[in-house]
mmCIF file of C-alpha atoms in Angstrom:
data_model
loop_
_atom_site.group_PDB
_atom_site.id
_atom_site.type_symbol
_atom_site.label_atom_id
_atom_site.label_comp_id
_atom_site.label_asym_id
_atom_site.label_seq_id
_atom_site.Cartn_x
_atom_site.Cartn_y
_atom_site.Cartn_z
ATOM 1 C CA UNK A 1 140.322 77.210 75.459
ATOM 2 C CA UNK A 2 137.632 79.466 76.814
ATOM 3 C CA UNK A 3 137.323 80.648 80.303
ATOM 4 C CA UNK A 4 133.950 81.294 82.364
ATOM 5 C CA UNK A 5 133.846 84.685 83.187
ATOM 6 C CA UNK A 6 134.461 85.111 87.300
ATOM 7 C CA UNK A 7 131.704 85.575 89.612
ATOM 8 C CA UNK A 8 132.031 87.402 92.396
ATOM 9 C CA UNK A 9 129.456 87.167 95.519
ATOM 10 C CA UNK A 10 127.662 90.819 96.463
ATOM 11 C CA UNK A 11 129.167 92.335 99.839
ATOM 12 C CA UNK A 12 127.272 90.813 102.298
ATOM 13 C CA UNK A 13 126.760 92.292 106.283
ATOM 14 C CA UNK A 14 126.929 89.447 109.115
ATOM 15 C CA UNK A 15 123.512 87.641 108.842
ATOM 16 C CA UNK A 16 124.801 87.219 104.881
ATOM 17 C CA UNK A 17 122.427 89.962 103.571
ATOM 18 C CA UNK A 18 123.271 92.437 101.313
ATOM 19 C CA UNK A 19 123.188 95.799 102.186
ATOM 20 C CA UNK A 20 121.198 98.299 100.923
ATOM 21 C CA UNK A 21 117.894 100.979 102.028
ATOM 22 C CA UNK A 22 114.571 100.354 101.072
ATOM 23 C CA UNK A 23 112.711 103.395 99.765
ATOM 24 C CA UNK A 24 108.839 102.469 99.772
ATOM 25 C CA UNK A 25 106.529 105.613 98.352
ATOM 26 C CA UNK A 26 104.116 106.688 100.263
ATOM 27 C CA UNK A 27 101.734 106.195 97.297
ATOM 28 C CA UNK A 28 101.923 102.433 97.582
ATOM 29 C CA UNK A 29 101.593 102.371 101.671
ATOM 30 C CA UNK A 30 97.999 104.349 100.038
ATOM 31 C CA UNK A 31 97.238 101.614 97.543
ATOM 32 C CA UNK A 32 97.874 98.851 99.903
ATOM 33 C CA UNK A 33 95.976 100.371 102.128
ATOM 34 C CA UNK A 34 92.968 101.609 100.024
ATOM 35 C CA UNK A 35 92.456 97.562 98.627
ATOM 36 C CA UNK A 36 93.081 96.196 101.970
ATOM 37 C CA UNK A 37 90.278 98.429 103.408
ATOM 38 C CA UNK A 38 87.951 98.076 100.178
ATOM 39 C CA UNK A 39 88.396 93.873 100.910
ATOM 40 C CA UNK A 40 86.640 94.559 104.092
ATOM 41 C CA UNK A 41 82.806 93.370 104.245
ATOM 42 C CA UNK A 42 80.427 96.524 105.048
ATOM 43 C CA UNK A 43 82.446 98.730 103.317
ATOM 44 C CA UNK A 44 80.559 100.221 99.914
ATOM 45 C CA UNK A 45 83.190 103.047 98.866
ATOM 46 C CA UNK A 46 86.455 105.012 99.435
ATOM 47 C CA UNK A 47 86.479 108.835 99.967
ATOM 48 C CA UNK A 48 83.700 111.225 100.504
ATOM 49 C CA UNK A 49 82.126 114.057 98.559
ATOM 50 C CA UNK A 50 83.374 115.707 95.249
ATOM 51 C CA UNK A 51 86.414 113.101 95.048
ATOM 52 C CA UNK A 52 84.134 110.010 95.284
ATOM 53 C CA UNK A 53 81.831 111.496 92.763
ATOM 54 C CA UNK A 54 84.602 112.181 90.489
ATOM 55 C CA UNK A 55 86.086 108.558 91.114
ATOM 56 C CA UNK A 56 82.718 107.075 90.305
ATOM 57 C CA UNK A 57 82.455 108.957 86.976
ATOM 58 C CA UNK A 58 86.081 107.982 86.401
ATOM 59 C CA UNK A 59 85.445 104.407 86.896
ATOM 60 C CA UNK A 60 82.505 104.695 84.386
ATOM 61 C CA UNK A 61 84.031 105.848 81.610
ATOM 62 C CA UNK A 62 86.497 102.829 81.967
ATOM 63 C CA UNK A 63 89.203 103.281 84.066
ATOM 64 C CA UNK A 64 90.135 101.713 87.051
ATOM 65 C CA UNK A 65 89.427 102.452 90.055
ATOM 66 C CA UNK A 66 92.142 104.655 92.556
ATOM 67 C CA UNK A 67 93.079 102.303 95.479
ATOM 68 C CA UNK A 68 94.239 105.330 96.970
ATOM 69 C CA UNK A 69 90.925 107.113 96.928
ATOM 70 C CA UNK A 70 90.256 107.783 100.719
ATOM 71 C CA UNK A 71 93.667 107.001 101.883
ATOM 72 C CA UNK A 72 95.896 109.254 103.598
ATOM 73 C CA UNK A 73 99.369 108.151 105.054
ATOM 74 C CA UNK A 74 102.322 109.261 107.079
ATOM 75 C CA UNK A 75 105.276 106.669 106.204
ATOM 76 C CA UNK A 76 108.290 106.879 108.119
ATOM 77 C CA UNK A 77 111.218 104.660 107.964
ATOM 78 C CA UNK A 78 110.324 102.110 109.817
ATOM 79 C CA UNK A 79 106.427 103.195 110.777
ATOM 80 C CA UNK A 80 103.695 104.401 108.794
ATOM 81 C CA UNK A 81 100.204 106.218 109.981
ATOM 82 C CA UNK A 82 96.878 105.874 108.070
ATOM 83 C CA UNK A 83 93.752 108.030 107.670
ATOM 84 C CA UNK A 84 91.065 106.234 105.633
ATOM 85 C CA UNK A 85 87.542 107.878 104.863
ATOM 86 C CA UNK A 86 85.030 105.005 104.429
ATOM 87 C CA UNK A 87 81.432 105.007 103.154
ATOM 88 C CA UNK A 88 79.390 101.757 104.470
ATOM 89 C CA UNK A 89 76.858 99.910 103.646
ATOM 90 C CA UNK A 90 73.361 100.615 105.139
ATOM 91 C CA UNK A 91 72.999 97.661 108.006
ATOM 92 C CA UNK A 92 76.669 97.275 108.554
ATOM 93 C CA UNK A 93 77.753 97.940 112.399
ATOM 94 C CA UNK A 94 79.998 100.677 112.131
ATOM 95 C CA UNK A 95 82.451 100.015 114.875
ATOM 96 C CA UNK A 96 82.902 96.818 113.819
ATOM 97 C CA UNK A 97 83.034 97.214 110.531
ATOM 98 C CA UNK A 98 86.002 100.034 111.683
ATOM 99 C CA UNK A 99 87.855 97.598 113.900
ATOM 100 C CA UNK A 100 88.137 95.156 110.576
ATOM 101 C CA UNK A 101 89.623 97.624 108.505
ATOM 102 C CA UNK A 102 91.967 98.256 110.976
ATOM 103 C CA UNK A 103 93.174 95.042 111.154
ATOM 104 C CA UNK A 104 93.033 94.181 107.757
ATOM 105 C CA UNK A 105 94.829 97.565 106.603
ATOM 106 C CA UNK A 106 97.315 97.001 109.620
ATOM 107 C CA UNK A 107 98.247 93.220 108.736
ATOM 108 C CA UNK A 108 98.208 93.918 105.136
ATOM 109 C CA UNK A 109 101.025 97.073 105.291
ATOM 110 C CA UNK A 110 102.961 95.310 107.893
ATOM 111 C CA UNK A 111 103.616 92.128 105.650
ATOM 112 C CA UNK A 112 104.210 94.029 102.393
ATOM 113 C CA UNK A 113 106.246 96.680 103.532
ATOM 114 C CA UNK A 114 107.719 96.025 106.965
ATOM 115 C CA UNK A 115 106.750 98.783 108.493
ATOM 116 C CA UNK A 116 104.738 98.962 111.639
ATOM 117 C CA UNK A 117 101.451 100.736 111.706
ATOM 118 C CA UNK A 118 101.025 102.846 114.570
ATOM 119 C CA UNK A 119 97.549 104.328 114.079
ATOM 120 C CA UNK A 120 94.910 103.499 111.439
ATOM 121 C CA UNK A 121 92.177 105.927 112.002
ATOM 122 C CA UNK A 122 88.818 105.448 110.147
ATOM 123 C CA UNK A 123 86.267 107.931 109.386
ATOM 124 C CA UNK A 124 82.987 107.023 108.162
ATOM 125 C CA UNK A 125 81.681 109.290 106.151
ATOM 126 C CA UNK A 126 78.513 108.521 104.716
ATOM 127 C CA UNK A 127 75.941 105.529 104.534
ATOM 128 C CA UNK A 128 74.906 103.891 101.310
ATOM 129 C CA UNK A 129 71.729 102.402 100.534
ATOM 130 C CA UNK A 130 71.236 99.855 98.261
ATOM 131 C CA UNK A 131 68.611 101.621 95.376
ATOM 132 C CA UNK A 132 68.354 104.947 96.085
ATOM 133 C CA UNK A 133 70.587 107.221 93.801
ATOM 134 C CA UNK A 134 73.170 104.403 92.384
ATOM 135 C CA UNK A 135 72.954 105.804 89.309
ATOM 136 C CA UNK A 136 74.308 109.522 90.444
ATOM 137 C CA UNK A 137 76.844 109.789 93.206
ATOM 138 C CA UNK A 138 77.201 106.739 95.108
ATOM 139 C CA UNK A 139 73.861 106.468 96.826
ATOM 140 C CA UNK A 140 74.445 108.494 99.681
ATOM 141 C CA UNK A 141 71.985 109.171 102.077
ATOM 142 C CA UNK A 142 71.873 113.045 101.096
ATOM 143 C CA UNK A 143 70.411 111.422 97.776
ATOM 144 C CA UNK A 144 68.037 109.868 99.616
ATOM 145 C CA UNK A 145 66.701 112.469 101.178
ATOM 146 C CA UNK A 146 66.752 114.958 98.537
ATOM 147 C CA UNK A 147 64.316 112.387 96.608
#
C-alpha cells in the first residue's frame, strides 16, 4: 500500500502570511513608471537630448522601446522618489498635463509595488510639433527652428 507523501503548511506570522522581504529593483519602479507616464495624454516622448535621439534610432531599427527612458528613481523600502523628463505635445497645457503624470505614475507604483511615492517631479523638456523634423530627432522645436 502506498502512502501520500506529507504536506506540511509554510511557517506562517499571525495574520497567516508567510514571512519573507520583498526586494523590488529599482529598474522596474523605472519601467512602471516610464509606461505609466508615456499612458498619459499630451505626452509625445521620454527623455531629452542625445538619449532620446539614440532611443528613437533604437526603436527604428526594431527594438523596443526603454520604458525607463526619462525615468529616474530613489526606491527605499517602503517609499520610492521619481524624476521623469517629459517632452509634450505642442497644444498640451503643461501643468496639467504634469499633474496627470503625477497621478498616474503615483497610483500606478503604489498598486504594483506597495510602496508610497513621496515626490514625482516632472520636467518638461522640450515641445514637439506635429510635422516638423519627425523624421530626425523627435521633432523638437530646436528642429523647427533650425529649418
Amino acid at each position: 500500500m502506498e502512502t501520500s507523501p506529507t504536506v506540511t503548511s509554510p511557517p506562517t506570522g499571525k495574520n497567516g502570511t508567510v514571512k519573507g522581504k520583498t526586494d523590488i529593483a529599482d529598474s522596474v519602479v523605472s519601467a512602471i513608471a516610464g509606461i505609466a507616464a508615456r499612458e498619459t495624454p499630451g505626452v509625445y516622448a521620454m527623455g531629452g537630448g542625445v538619449p532620446r535621439t539614440l532611443g528613437a534610432m533604437r526603436d527604428k531599427v526594431g527594438r523596443s522601446d526603454d520604458p525607463a527612458r526619462g525615468v529616474k528613481v530613489e526606491v527605499g523600502e517602503k517609499q520610492a522618489a521619481i524624476d521623469l523628463d517629459i517632452v509634450v505635445e505642442y497644444g498640451t497645457p503643461i501643468a496639467e498635463a504634469a499633474e496627470n503624470i503625477r497621478v498616474n505614475v503615483t497610483d500606478a507604483v503604489q498598486r504594483m509595488t506597495g510602496r508610497e511615492v513621496v515626490e514625482a517631479n516632472v520636467s518638461v523638456l522640450d515641445v514637439h510639433v506635429p510635422g516638423v523634423g519627425d523624421g530626425d530627432d523627435g521633432g523638437s522645436r530646436e528642429s523647427a527652428r533650425a529649418q
